[in-house]
């Protein structure tokens, strides 16, 4: 049977399309297998294998290769109009096939059950659909349209067989899986379910696939997809099994991502970032390397002998006990920076003055004293500025003579103190951060100090910032900084009583001249003061920096005297006037002399100017005395009885209980008082002129009577 | 600054010269732990130090699980024995606003303030001087509250708002990036938002509701009331308040380390006149 039918088909295939009579014959011959479905199923098992050309070409013999072609052509020609159910059935099988192909891939051991259950459903459906298909064919046959029927049935017979064959194959596959996984029970459970939902599983499939496709979508930024990420995360969690994984799922997610990026995939984007931190490190590297640059041992010994570097770390240690100071590492960097400074300049004595905070950058301030005669640069600078001043004044004098000149003269410019004296006793260097370049601040002028007392400004951190203030400040931020440093030093630099004493020779000389001693030296016999005494009594602390007078100088400068010297050309009257106007200058300004105890400092509205304290109440025997200025918040001093140090850190502002108030505007100059030299007479009237002429005529007559010369008369005529 | 990471925080904040002596540090580390245990706080912050004439007040704050809930403030004079301060009220603020000058360091000290009060005696109106006594403790409460409301800082992202309302510490906060750290807009006021409600919809459009639920510093009035500096190369960003000089906020970018500390004499600066004209 099998062979016969197949042979018939093969024989008839080519003519079938061309000539219909042939087809009738074949139809007649093929009618036999139609009524009984089981028979053709069985009988065509053989050809079926041949009908899978894609899957198994080697199995099919040469002669049978033509049959699939025939089938296809036949399908294309006639089946679509007459066979409405075929399209529905084939997609399902296709979907089924696809899904079955998916399932073994997708399914891990845990998830494999579900897809298989689905395949079971569709199988079931498939079978039912086969039955459904077969029923209408039989009806058609009964109607007797044999010609078409034959073809249709033939195709029909082929088609279901394809499906069933596929199914059977897949079933085998699935069964294999089942047997491997021993999950037949599920299959049985699902099987009894009726084929209620023929469409929904497919929708689910699509939805799931859509979702998965979405999850697999690669991010354009990172090139990752969420599907892999989630599976990586789950792998990590299952591998590591952390406690309460749900709480730290964000971290795990981040870790997984970080792990992914740990290896750079794209070498093209491997750019080297130049962060400022590297530049700073490079700068500071020089600080740490400078020690190696020094040469032989002898030089080292010499340097140690004439060491000008302060022991910053030691005082930092004490200040730390007091609860002030910078961090340890920053202090050490400053220490190294100071070493750099002392190496670069001929410095006799150096001290870490403190730190002034700024808006953009801060200032680290070092107080130094040059060796004798080695600070000439500064002198040259001064000369230059003086020359400039002279030039300006000359230009002013070139005005015209006729009109009255302005009598107003700027208040007497008080000259600044010489370097090494008064407020300019020390030279200050600043830098923004350790490792940065040290900048020498200019010396301070009295005018700057006077104005600085009236204004209150935040420092920006850039020395060339202009200071814009109401009493115009003569200079930029470097001058303001210098003025504040001078004020703070004068107010807050203190030492234990007895540590310094007046120099014997110099002191006396200057006493005669200036009326106050201005130099001191260390007392070699200083034996130290009990820390408790230092804490209990403020009179054990003394100022060792000169007080700055209201004039802006430490030493009195008499401006009146100078007037006489410089301006001899001026009228004496004017000088007298000035003296009369400014009686303040008569008295000399006097402040507290050097080494005055701080107990005599002025109070600020019932607030004591200093607070003393023991650094530790727990271990008082090793505690140190800490002094805090209430006038200049941020100024501290410590003493352990023998040693002491001063330190300032802050904004550089003086404390005042009330908010800062700007100074009052200067008085308005009064206008010239209205007097005889301002007011004028009325114009002469006619009567007055006539009277005047009459008087003149009378005078002429009198003159004639006096027989004056003709010449005189002529002159008089001319006048008329 | 967090009591638990006190040592590191102190080291980071040391650029302003505001440190603690070793014995204070050690005692704080000990006593704040006990405070946390006894008062059952979720988190204890070391708030800072108010410098008095005789003694200093050390201030700590206890936070509950909701970080924005009203905080409990404690003070101590010796860093070991802590006393709880009452919550600040508006009445206190009005009352203490007349007191100026420095703290004494004695909590029971009473400031005397004379007020002129009008007294109706029959038809005549007298002006009578009434002496009002204000306890320093009250002033302390009020000042701390003012400073907290004005200048306490938290970086953006360090806290997050849960869907149920409470604000929690963000465990996944990894610090600001360098570019963010230089902007004032990356820092928030660590208090209940005030300005946020007044923002327009357009301004709110870009805000992330779980992160941007606080007021940003950048809209502080007046402008320029903060100094922002990068220190130690760029390894540390330091914010200093110019409104309340003494408050230092520090944050090491790309790390969780951040916090603020107040050390100073309580002195509100009328600083408008002080700022450089730019």
PDB file of N, CA and C in Angstrom, chain A residues 248 250-251 275-277 280 320-321 323-330 355 357-362 456-458 460 468 607-608 611 613 615-616 628 630 649 651 653 655-660, chain B residues 11 14-23 25 49 51-56 100-102 171-172 174 178 227-229 231-235 240 242 245 267-268 270-271 273-277:
ATOM      1  N   UNK A 248      20.324  45.277  51.619  1.00  0.00           N
ATOM      2  CA  UNK A 248      21.537  45.805  50.987  1.00  0.00           C
ATOM      3  C   UNK A 248      21.549  45.494  49.498  1.00  0.00           C
ATOM      4  N   UNK A 250      20.734  47.293  47.147  1.00  0.00           N
ATOM      5  CA  UNK A 250      21.290  48.404  46.364  1.00  0.00           C
ATOM      6  C   UNK A 250      22.805  48.297  46.295  1.00  0.00           C
ATOM      7  N   UNK A 251      23.374  47.934  47.432  1.00  0.00           N
ATOM      8  CA  UNK A 251      24.835  47.830  47.461  1.00  0.00           C
ATOM      9  C   UNK A 251      25.313  46.697  46.574  1.00  0.00           C
ATOM     10  N   UNK A 275      44.002  66.138  38.342  1.00  0.00           N
ATOM     11  CA  UNK A 275      43.278  66.763  39.435  1.00  0.00           C
ATOM     12  C   UNK A 275      44.193  67.742  40.161  1.00  0.00           C
ATOM     13  N   UNK A 276      43.587  68.773  40.730  1.00  0.00           N
ATOM     14  CA  UNK A 276      44.411  69.729  41.489  1.00  0.00           C
ATOM     15  C   UNK A 276      45.143  69.063  42.649  1.00  0.00           C
ATOM     16  N   UNK A 277      44.567  67.958  43.111  1.00  0.00           N
ATOM     17  CA  UNK A 277      45.200  67.298  44.258  1.00  0.00           C
ATOM     18  C   UNK A 277      46.599  66.810  43.892  1.00  0.00           C
ATOM     19  N   UNK A 280      48.949  69.816  44.019  1.00  0.00           N
ATOM     20  CA  UNK A 280      49.301  70.142  45.394  1.00  0.00           C
ATOM     21  C   UNK A 280      50.318  69.145  45.930  1.00  0.00           C
ATOM     22  N   UNK A 320      47.588  71.815  71.153  1.00  0.00           N
ATOM     23  CA  UNK A 320      46.581  70.756  71.048  1.00  0.00           C
ATOM     24  C   UNK A 320      46.021  70.440  72.438  1.00  0.00           C
ATOM     25  N   UNK A 321      46.892  70.497  73.443  1.00  0.00           N
ATOM     26  CA  UNK A 321      46.395  70.311  74.797  1.00  0.00           C
ATOM     27  C   UNK A 321      45.353  71.371  75.122  1.00  0.00           C
ATOM     28  N   UNK A 323      43.415  72.655  72.983  1.00  0.00           N
ATOM     29  CA  UNK A 323      42.238  72.513  72.136  1.00  0.00           C
ATOM     30  C   UNK A 323      42.212  73.467  70.969  1.00  0.00           C
ATOM     31  N   UNK A 324      43.361  73.961  70.583  1.00  0.00           N
ATOM     32  CA  UNK A 324      43.420  74.799  69.391  1.00  0.00           C
ATOM     33  C   UNK A 324      44.494  74.240  68.467  1.00  0.00           C
ATOM     34  N   UNK A 325      44.481  74.722  67.263  1.00  0.00           N
ATOM     35  CA  UNK A 325      45.549  74.348  66.352  1.00  0.00           C
ATOM     36  C   UNK A 325      45.035  73.596  65.167  1.00  0.00           C
ATOM     37  N   UNK A 326      45.904  73.426  64.222  1.00  0.00           N
ATOM     38  CA  UNK A 326      45.563  72.732  62.991  1.00  0.00           C
ATOM     39  C   UNK A 326      45.815  71.243  63.205  1.00  0.00           C
ATOM     40  N   UNK A 327      45.479  70.487  62.222  1.00  0.00           N
ATOM     41  CA  UNK A 327      45.705  69.056  62.332  1.00  0.00           C
ATOM     42  C   UNK A 327      47.192  68.754  62.353  1.00  0.00           C
ATOM     43  N   UNK A 328      47.520  67.562  62.783  1.00  0.00           N
ATOM     44  CA  UNK A 328      48.931  67.219  62.928  1.00  0.00           C
ATOM     45  C   UNK A 328      49.652  67.272  61.599  1.00  0.00           C
ATOM     46  N   UNK A 329      49.034  66.723  60.570  1.00  0.00           N
ATOM     47  CA  UNK A 329      49.746  66.668  59.288  1.00  0.00           C
ATOM     48  C   UNK A 329      49.876  68.055  58.680  1.00  0.00           C
ATOM     49  N   UNK A 330      48.841  68.849  58.847  1.00  0.00           N
ATOM     50  CA  UNK A 330      48.949  70.194  58.291  1.00  0.00           C
ATOM     51  C   UNK A 330      50.013  70.991  59.031  1.00  0.00           C
ATOM     52  N   UNK A 355      47.196  81.604  61.411  1.00  0.00           N
ATOM     53  CA  UNK A 355      46.468  81.396  60.156  1.00  0.00           C
ATOM     54  C   UNK A 355      45.270  82.325  60.136  1.00  0.00           C
ATOM     55  N   UNK A 357      41.809  83.105  58.176  1.00  0.00           N
ATOM     56  CA  UNK A 357      40.867  82.471  57.266  1.00  0.00           C
ATOM     57  C   UNK A 357      40.391  83.479  56.229  1.00  0.00           C
ATOM     58  N   UNK A 358      40.179  82.981  55.050  1.00  0.00           N
ATOM     59  CA  UNK A 358      39.686  83.837  53.976  1.00  0.00           C
ATOM     60  C   UNK A 358      38.494  83.199  53.306  1.00  0.00           C
ATOM     61  N   UNK A 359      37.929  83.916  52.387  1.00  0.00           N
ATOM     62  CA  UNK A 359      36.736  83.402  51.710  1.00  0.00           C
ATOM     63  C   UNK A 359      37.103  82.341  50.695  1.00  0.00           C
ATOM     64  N   UNK A 360      38.155  82.577  49.940  1.00  0.00           N
ATOM     65  CA  UNK A 360      38.532  81.614  48.907  1.00  0.00           C
ATOM     66  C   UNK A 360      39.747  80.802  49.313  1.00  0.00           C
ATOM     67  N   UNK A 361      40.688  81.473  49.936  1.00  0.00           N
ATOM     68  CA  UNK A 361      41.873  80.771  50.422  1.00  0.00           C
ATOM     69  C   UNK A 361      42.238  81.352  51.782  1.00  0.00           C
ATOM     70  N   UNK A 362      43.084  80.647  52.474  1.00  0.00           N
ATOM     71  CA  UNK A 362      43.505  81.109  53.787  1.00  0.00           C
ATOM     72  C   UNK A 362      44.948  81.602  53.711  1.00  0.00           C
ATOM     73  N   UNK A 456      35.946  96.746  58.691  1.00  0.00           N
ATOM     74  CA  UNK A 456      35.919  95.332  59.042  1.00  0.00           C
ATOM     75  C   UNK A 456      35.628  94.590  57.752  1.00  0.00           C
ATOM     76  N   UNK A 457      36.580  93.830  57.308  1.00  0.00           N
ATOM     77  CA  UNK A 457      36.445  93.184  55.998  1.00  0.00           C
ATOM     78  C   UNK A 457      36.835  91.720  56.123  1.00  0.00           C
ATOM     79  N   UNK A 458      36.178  90.916  55.323  1.00  0.00           N
ATOM     80  CA  UNK A 458      36.628  89.534  55.209  1.00  0.00           C
ATOM     81  C   UNK A 458      37.780  89.477  54.222  1.00  0.00           C
ATOM     82  N   UNK A 460      39.849  87.732  51.291  1.00  0.00           N
ATOM     83  CA  UNK A 460      39.451  86.833  50.200  1.00  0.00           C
ATOM     84  C   UNK A 460      40.467  85.714  50.006  1.00  0.00           C
ATOM     85  N   UNK A 468      37.776  97.858  49.178  1.00  0.00           N
ATOM     86  CA  UNK A 468      36.852  98.964  48.919  1.00  0.00           C
ATOM     87  C   UNK A 468      36.073  99.184  50.197  1.00  0.00           C
ATOM     88  N   UNK A 607      33.189  92.862  79.871  1.00  0.00           N
ATOM     89  CA  UNK A 607      33.718  91.549  79.528  1.00  0.00           C
ATOM     90  C   UNK A 607      35.225  91.594  79.736  1.00  0.00           C
ATOM     91  N   UNK A 608      35.761  90.709  80.529  1.00  0.00           N
ATOM     92  CA  UNK A 608      37.214  90.710  80.720  1.00  0.00           C
ATOM     93  C   UNK A 608      37.916  90.399  79.410  1.00  0.00           C
ATOM     94  N   UNK A 611      40.711  85.269  79.040  1.00  0.00           N
ATOM     95  CA  UNK A 611      40.211  84.129  79.801  1.00  0.00           C
ATOM     96  C   UNK A 611      41.368  83.166  80.001  1.00  0.00           C
ATOM     97  N   UNK A 613      42.826  79.508  81.698  1.00  0.00           N
ATOM     98  CA  UNK A 613      42.278  78.185  82.009  1.00  0.00           C
ATOM     99  C   UNK A 613      43.426  77.199  82.092  1.00  0.00           C
ATOM    100  N   UNK A 615      44.690  73.538  81.124  1.00  0.00           N
ATOM    101  CA  UNK A 615      44.313  72.700  79.983  1.00  0.00           C
ATOM    102  C   UNK A 615      43.601  71.432  80.424  1.00  0.00           C
ATOM    103  N   UNK A 616      43.930  70.920  81.574  1.00  0.00           N
ATOM    104  CA  UNK A 616      43.264  69.708  82.003  1.00  0.00           C
ATOM    105  C   UNK A 616      42.987  69.779  83.496  1.00  0.00           C
ATOM    106  N   UNK A 628      43.252  82.874  76.538  1.00  0.00           N
ATOM    107  CA  UNK A 628      42.446  83.120  75.346  1.00  0.00           C
ATOM    108  C   UNK A 628      42.022  84.575  75.334  1.00  0.00           C
ATOM    109  N   UNK A 630      39.648  87.518  74.536  1.00  0.00           N
ATOM    110  CA  UNK A 630      38.251  87.776  74.223  1.00  0.00           C
ATOM    111  C   UNK A 630      38.087  88.962  73.294  1.00  0.00           C
ATOM    112  N   UNK A 649      44.405  82.119  65.121  1.00  0.00           N
ATOM    113  CA  UNK A 649      43.692  81.517  63.993  1.00  0.00           C
ATOM    114  C   UNK A 649      42.270  82.056  63.996  1.00  0.00           C
ATOM    115  N   UNK A 651      39.359  84.870  61.660  1.00  0.00           N
ATOM    116  CA  UNK A 651      39.015  85.693  60.509  1.00  0.00           C
ATOM    117  C   UNK A 651      39.758  87.023  60.497  1.00  0.00           C
ATOM    118  N   UNK A 653      39.263  89.437  62.760  1.00  0.00           N
ATOM    119  CA  UNK A 653      38.345  90.494  63.175  1.00  0.00           C
ATOM    120  C   UNK A 653      38.386  90.663  64.682  1.00  0.00           C
ATOM    121  N   UNK A 655      36.638  91.561  68.262  1.00  0.00           N
ATOM    122  CA  UNK A 655      35.318  91.307  68.836  1.00  0.00           C
ATOM    123  C   UNK A 655      34.676  92.612  69.278  1.00  0.00           C
ATOM    124  N   UNK A 656      33.408  92.712  68.988  1.00  0.00           N
ATOM    125  CA  UNK A 656      32.668  93.814  69.594  1.00  0.00           C
ATOM    126  C   UNK A 656      31.291  93.280  69.934  1.00  0.00           C
ATOM    127  N   UNK A 657      30.794  93.627  71.081  1.00  0.00           N
ATOM    128  CA  UNK A 657      29.492  93.069  71.502  1.00  0.00           C
ATOM    129  C   UNK A 657      28.378  93.493  70.553  1.00  0.00           C
ATOM    130  N   UNK A 658      28.486  94.683  70.042  1.00  0.00           N
ATOM    131  CA  UNK A 658      27.478  95.144  69.097  1.00  0.00           C
ATOM    132  C   UNK A 658      27.958  94.851  67.690  1.00  0.00           C
ATOM    133  N   UNK A 659      27.050  94.872  66.798  1.00  0.00           N
ATOM    134  CA  UNK A 659      27.440  94.685  65.413  1.00  0.00           C
ATOM    135  C   UNK A 659      28.297  95.863  64.971  1.00  0.00           C
ATOM    136  N   UNK A 660      29.064  95.608  63.960  1.00  0.00           N
ATOM    137  CA  UNK A 660      29.937  96.643  63.432  1.00  0.00           C
ATOM    138  C   UNK A 660      29.098  97.812  62.924  1.00  0.00           C
TER     139      UNK A 660
ATOM    140  N   UNK B  11      39.714  65.648  62.839  1.00  0.00           N
ATOM    141  CA  UNK B  11      40.915  65.820  62.030  1.00  0.00           C
ATOM    142  C   UNK B  11      40.574  66.588  60.759  1.00  0.00           C
ATOM    143  N   UNK B  14      39.894  70.333  61.275  1.00  0.00           N
ATOM    144  CA  UNK B  14      40.922  71.062  62.013  1.00  0.00           C
ATOM    145  C   UNK B  14      41.457  72.256  61.240  1.00  0.00           C
ATOM    146  N   UNK B  15      41.113  72.362  59.954  1.00  0.00           N
ATOM    147  CA  UNK B  15      41.643  73.466  59.173  1.00  0.00           C
ATOM    148  C   UNK B  15      41.236  74.822  59.704  1.00  0.00           C
ATOM    149  N   UNK B  16      40.148  74.880  60.450  1.00  0.00           N
ATOM    150  CA  UNK B  16      39.711  76.146  61.009  1.00  0.00           C
ATOM    151  C   UNK B  16      40.283  76.353  62.402  1.00  0.00           C
ATOM    152  N   UNK B  17      41.137  75.456  62.826  1.00  0.00           N
ATOM    153  CA  UNK B  17      41.753  75.620  64.127  1.00  0.00           C
ATOM    154  C   UNK B  17      40.869  75.218  65.281  1.00  0.00           C
ATOM    155  N   UNK B  18      39.766  74.574  64.935  1.00  0.00           N
ATOM    156  CA  UNK B  18      38.820  74.246  65.988  1.00  0.00           C
ATOM    157  C   UNK B  18      38.976  72.789  66.364  1.00  0.00           C
ATOM    158  N   UNK B  19      39.671  72.579  67.410  1.00  0.00           N
ATOM    159  CA  UNK B  19      39.915  71.204  67.817  1.00  0.00           C
ATOM    160  C   UNK B  19      39.429  70.953  69.220  1.00  0.00           C
ATOM    161  N   UNK B  20      39.772  69.808  69.701  1.00  0.00           N
ATOM    162  CA  UNK B  20      39.469  69.463  71.077  1.00  0.00           C
ATOM    163  C   UNK B  20      40.757  68.924  71.685  1.00  0.00           C
ATOM    164  N   UNK B  21      40.934  69.224  72.929  1.00  0.00           N
ATOM    165  CA  UNK B  21      42.127  68.716  73.576  1.00  0.00           C
ATOM    166  C   UNK B  21      41.969  67.209  73.787  1.00  0.00           C
ATOM    167  N   UNK B  22      43.081  66.518  73.938  1.00  0.00           N
ATOM    168  CA  UNK B  22      42.997  65.059  74.008  1.00  0.00           C
ATOM    169  C   UNK B  22      42.075  64.562  75.114  1.00  0.00           C
ATOM    170  N   UNK B  23      42.089  65.234  76.241  1.00  0.00           N
ATOM    171  CA  UNK B  23      41.234  64.711  77.318  1.00  0.00           C
ATOM    172  C   UNK B  23      39.766  64.932  77.000  1.00  0.00           C
ATOM    173  N   UNK B  25      38.517  64.980  73.982  1.00  0.00           N
ATOM    174  CA  UNK B  25      38.191  64.003  72.948  1.00  0.00           C
ATOM    175  C   UNK B  25      37.870  62.649  73.565  1.00  0.00           C
ATOM    176  N   UNK B  49      30.922  73.608  70.292  1.00  0.00           N
ATOM    177  CA  UNK B  49      31.407  74.171  71.550  1.00  0.00           C
ATOM    178  C   UNK B  49      31.111  75.662  71.520  1.00  0.00           C
ATOM    179  N   UNK B  51      31.987  79.048  73.330  1.00  0.00           N
ATOM    180  CA  UNK B  51      33.028  79.527  74.227  1.00  0.00           C
ATOM    181  C   UNK B  51      32.440  80.539  75.199  1.00  0.00           C
ATOM    182  N   UNK B  52      32.563  80.239  76.453  1.00  0.00           N
ATOM    183  CA  UNK B  52      32.123  81.171  77.478  1.00  0.00           C
ATOM    184  C   UNK B  52      33.312  81.846  78.120  1.00  0.00           C
ATOM    185  N   UNK B  53      33.006  82.779  78.964  1.00  0.00           N
ATOM    186  CA  UNK B  53      34.095  83.521  79.591  1.00  0.00           C
ATOM    187  C   UNK B  53      34.812  82.671  80.628  1.00  0.00           C
ATOM    188  N   UNK B  54      34.051  81.916  81.362  1.00  0.00           N
ATOM    189  CA  UNK B  54      34.634  81.110  82.422  1.00  0.00           C
ATOM    190  C   UNK B  54      34.791  79.661  81.973  1.00  0.00           C
ATOM    191  N   UNK B  55      33.763  79.172  81.318  1.00  0.00           N
ATOM    192  CA  UNK B  55      33.791  77.775  80.895  1.00  0.00           C
ATOM    193  C   UNK B  55      33.110  77.660  79.539  1.00  0.00           C
ATOM    194  N   UNK B  56      33.345  76.549  78.891  1.00  0.00           N
ATOM    195  CA  UNK B  56      32.748  76.331  77.574  1.00  0.00           C
ATOM    196  C   UNK B  56      31.585  75.354  77.694  1.00  0.00           C
ATOM    197  N   UNK B 100      22.912  90.537  74.541  1.00  0.00           N
ATOM    198  CA  UNK B 100      24.056  90.528  73.647  1.00  0.00           C
ATOM    199  C   UNK B 100      25.288  90.137  74.439  1.00  0.00           C
ATOM    200  N   UNK B 101      26.350  90.002  73.742  1.00  0.00           N
ATOM    201  CA  UNK B 101      27.612  89.742  74.422  1.00  0.00           C
ATOM    202  C   UNK B 101      27.878  88.261  74.590  1.00  0.00           C
ATOM    203  N   UNK B 102      28.881  87.995  75.381  1.00  0.00           N
ATOM    204  CA  UNK B 102      29.397  86.644  75.484  1.00  0.00           C
ATOM    205  C   UNK B 102      28.632  85.824  76.507  1.00  0.00           C
ATOM    206  N   UNK B 171      22.137  55.001  53.117  1.00  0.00           N
ATOM    207  CA  UNK B 171      23.269  54.082  53.230  1.00  0.00           C
ATOM    208  C   UNK B 171      24.132  54.091  51.976  1.00  0.00           C
ATOM    209  N   UNK B 172      23.493  54.363  50.863  1.00  0.00           N
ATOM    210  CA  UNK B 172      24.242  54.252  49.607  1.00  0.00           C
ATOM    211  C   UNK B 172      24.917  55.554  49.227  1.00  0.00           C
ATOM    212  N   UNK B 174      27.588  57.932  48.602  1.00  0.00           N
ATOM    213  CA  UNK B 174      29.022  57.709  48.403  1.00  0.00           C
ATOM    214  C   UNK B 174      29.762  59.033  48.270  1.00  0.00           C
ATOM    215  N   UNK B 178      33.438  65.630  42.599  1.00  0.00           N
ATOM    216  CA  UNK B 178      34.233  66.850  42.762  1.00  0.00           C
ATOM    217  C   UNK B 178      33.508  68.073  42.234  1.00  0.00           C
ATOM    218  N   UNK B 227      31.383  80.704  52.711  1.00  0.00           N
ATOM    219  CA  UNK B 227      32.690  80.619  52.077  1.00  0.00           C
ATOM    220  C   UNK B 227      32.939  79.144  51.782  1.00  0.00           C
ATOM    221  N   UNK B 228      33.197  78.849  50.531  1.00  0.00           N
ATOM    222  CA  UNK B 228      33.404  77.449  50.150  1.00  0.00           C
ATOM    223  C   UNK B 228      34.821  77.307  49.640  1.00  0.00           C
ATOM    224  N   UNK B 229      35.539  76.376  50.216  1.00  0.00           N
ATOM    225  CA  UNK B 229      36.965  76.245  49.910  1.00  0.00           C
ATOM    226  C   UNK B 229      37.321  74.791  49.710  1.00  0.00           C
ATOM    227  N   UNK B 231      40.318  72.336  50.270  1.00  0.00           N
ATOM    228  CA  UNK B 231      41.578  72.280  51.012  1.00  0.00           C
ATOM    229  C   UNK B 231      42.274  70.962  50.727  1.00  0.00           C
ATOM    230  N   UNK B 232      43.533  70.945  51.084  1.00  0.00           N
ATOM    231  CA  UNK B 232      44.383  69.767  50.869  1.00  0.00           C
ATOM    232  C   UNK B 232      44.268  69.296  49.422  1.00  0.00           C
ATOM    233  N   UNK B 233      44.646  70.135  48.521  1.00  0.00           N
ATOM    234  CA  UNK B 233      44.382  69.818  47.131  1.00  0.00           C
ATOM    235  C   UNK B 233      42.895  69.909  46.950  1.00  0.00           C
ATOM    236  N   UNK B 234      42.299  68.881  46.466  1.00  0.00           N
ATOM    237  CA  UNK B 234      40.847  68.883  46.391  1.00  0.00           C
ATOM    238  C   UNK B 234      40.264  67.779  47.256  1.00  0.00           C
ATOM    239  N   UNK B 235      41.037  67.359  48.233  1.00  0.00           N
ATOM    240  CA  UNK B 235      40.603  66.204  48.999  1.00  0.00           C
ATOM    241  C   UNK B 235      39.579  66.564  50.059  1.00  0.00           C
ATOM    242  N   UNK B 240      32.357  77.466  55.308  1.00  0.00           N
ATOM    243  CA  UNK B 240      32.331  78.235  56.544  1.00  0.00           C
ATOM    244  C   UNK B 240      31.207  79.245  56.439  1.00  0.00           C
ATOM    245  N   UNK B 242      29.506  82.623  57.118  1.00  0.00           N
ATOM    246  CA  UNK B 242      29.897  83.973  57.488  1.00  0.00           C
ATOM    247  C   UNK B 242      28.806  84.647  58.305  1.00  0.00           C
ATOM    248  N   UNK B 245      29.961  83.102  62.188  1.00  0.00           N
ATOM    249  CA  UNK B 245      31.357  82.673  62.076  1.00  0.00           C
ATOM    250  C   UNK B 245      31.665  81.694  63.201  1.00  0.00           C
ATOM    251  N   UNK B 267      28.257  85.172  68.179  1.00  0.00           N
ATOM    252  CA  UNK B 267      28.308  86.565  67.772  1.00  0.00           C
ATOM    253  C   UNK B 267      27.832  86.666  66.341  1.00  0.00           C
ATOM    254  N   UNK B 268      26.616  87.077  66.206  1.00  0.00           N
ATOM    255  CA  UNK B 268      26.057  87.223  64.869  1.00  0.00           C
ATOM    256  C   UNK B 268      26.679  88.455  64.224  1.00  0.00           C
ATOM    257  N   UNK B 270      26.988  91.255  61.516  1.00  0.00           N
ATOM    258  CA  UNK B 270      26.278  91.949  60.453  1.00  0.00           C
ATOM    259  C   UNK B 270      27.286  92.127  59.335  1.00  0.00           C
ATOM    260  N   UNK B 271      27.370  91.133  58.512  1.00  0.00           N
ATOM    261  CA  UNK B 271      28.546  91.021  57.660  1.00  0.00           C
ATOM    262  C   UNK B 271      28.350  91.651  56.299  1.00  0.00           C
ATOM    263  N   UNK B 273      28.460  94.496  55.482  1.00  0.00           N
ATOM    264  CA  UNK B 273      29.427  95.560  55.274  1.00  0.00           C
ATOM    265  C   UNK B 273      30.830  95.018  55.114  1.00  0.00           C
ATOM    266  N   UNK B 274      30.984  93.752  55.458  1.00  0.00           N
ATOM    267  CA  UNK B 274      32.345  93.229  55.502  1.00  0.00           C
ATOM    268  C   UNK B 274      32.750  92.574  54.199  1.00  0.00           C
ATOM    269  N   UNK B 275      31.774  92.135  53.449  1.00  0.00           N
ATOM    270  CA  UNK B 275      32.106  91.362  52.266  1.00  0.00           C
ATOM    271  C   UNK B 275      32.810  92.236  51.233  1.00  0.00           C
ATOM    272  N   UNK B 276      33.786  91.673  50.560  1.00  0.00           N
ATOM    273  CA  UNK B 276      34.418  92.446  49.494  1.00  0.00           C
ATOM    274  C   UNK B 276      33.422  92.676  48.378  1.00  0.00           C
ATOM    275  N   UNK B 277      33.464  93.818  47.813  1.00  0.00           N
ATOM    276  CA  UNK B 277      32.574  94.099  46.689  1.00  0.00           C
ATOM    277  C   UNK B 277      33.109  93.377  45.466  1.00  0.00           C
TER     278      UNK B 277
END
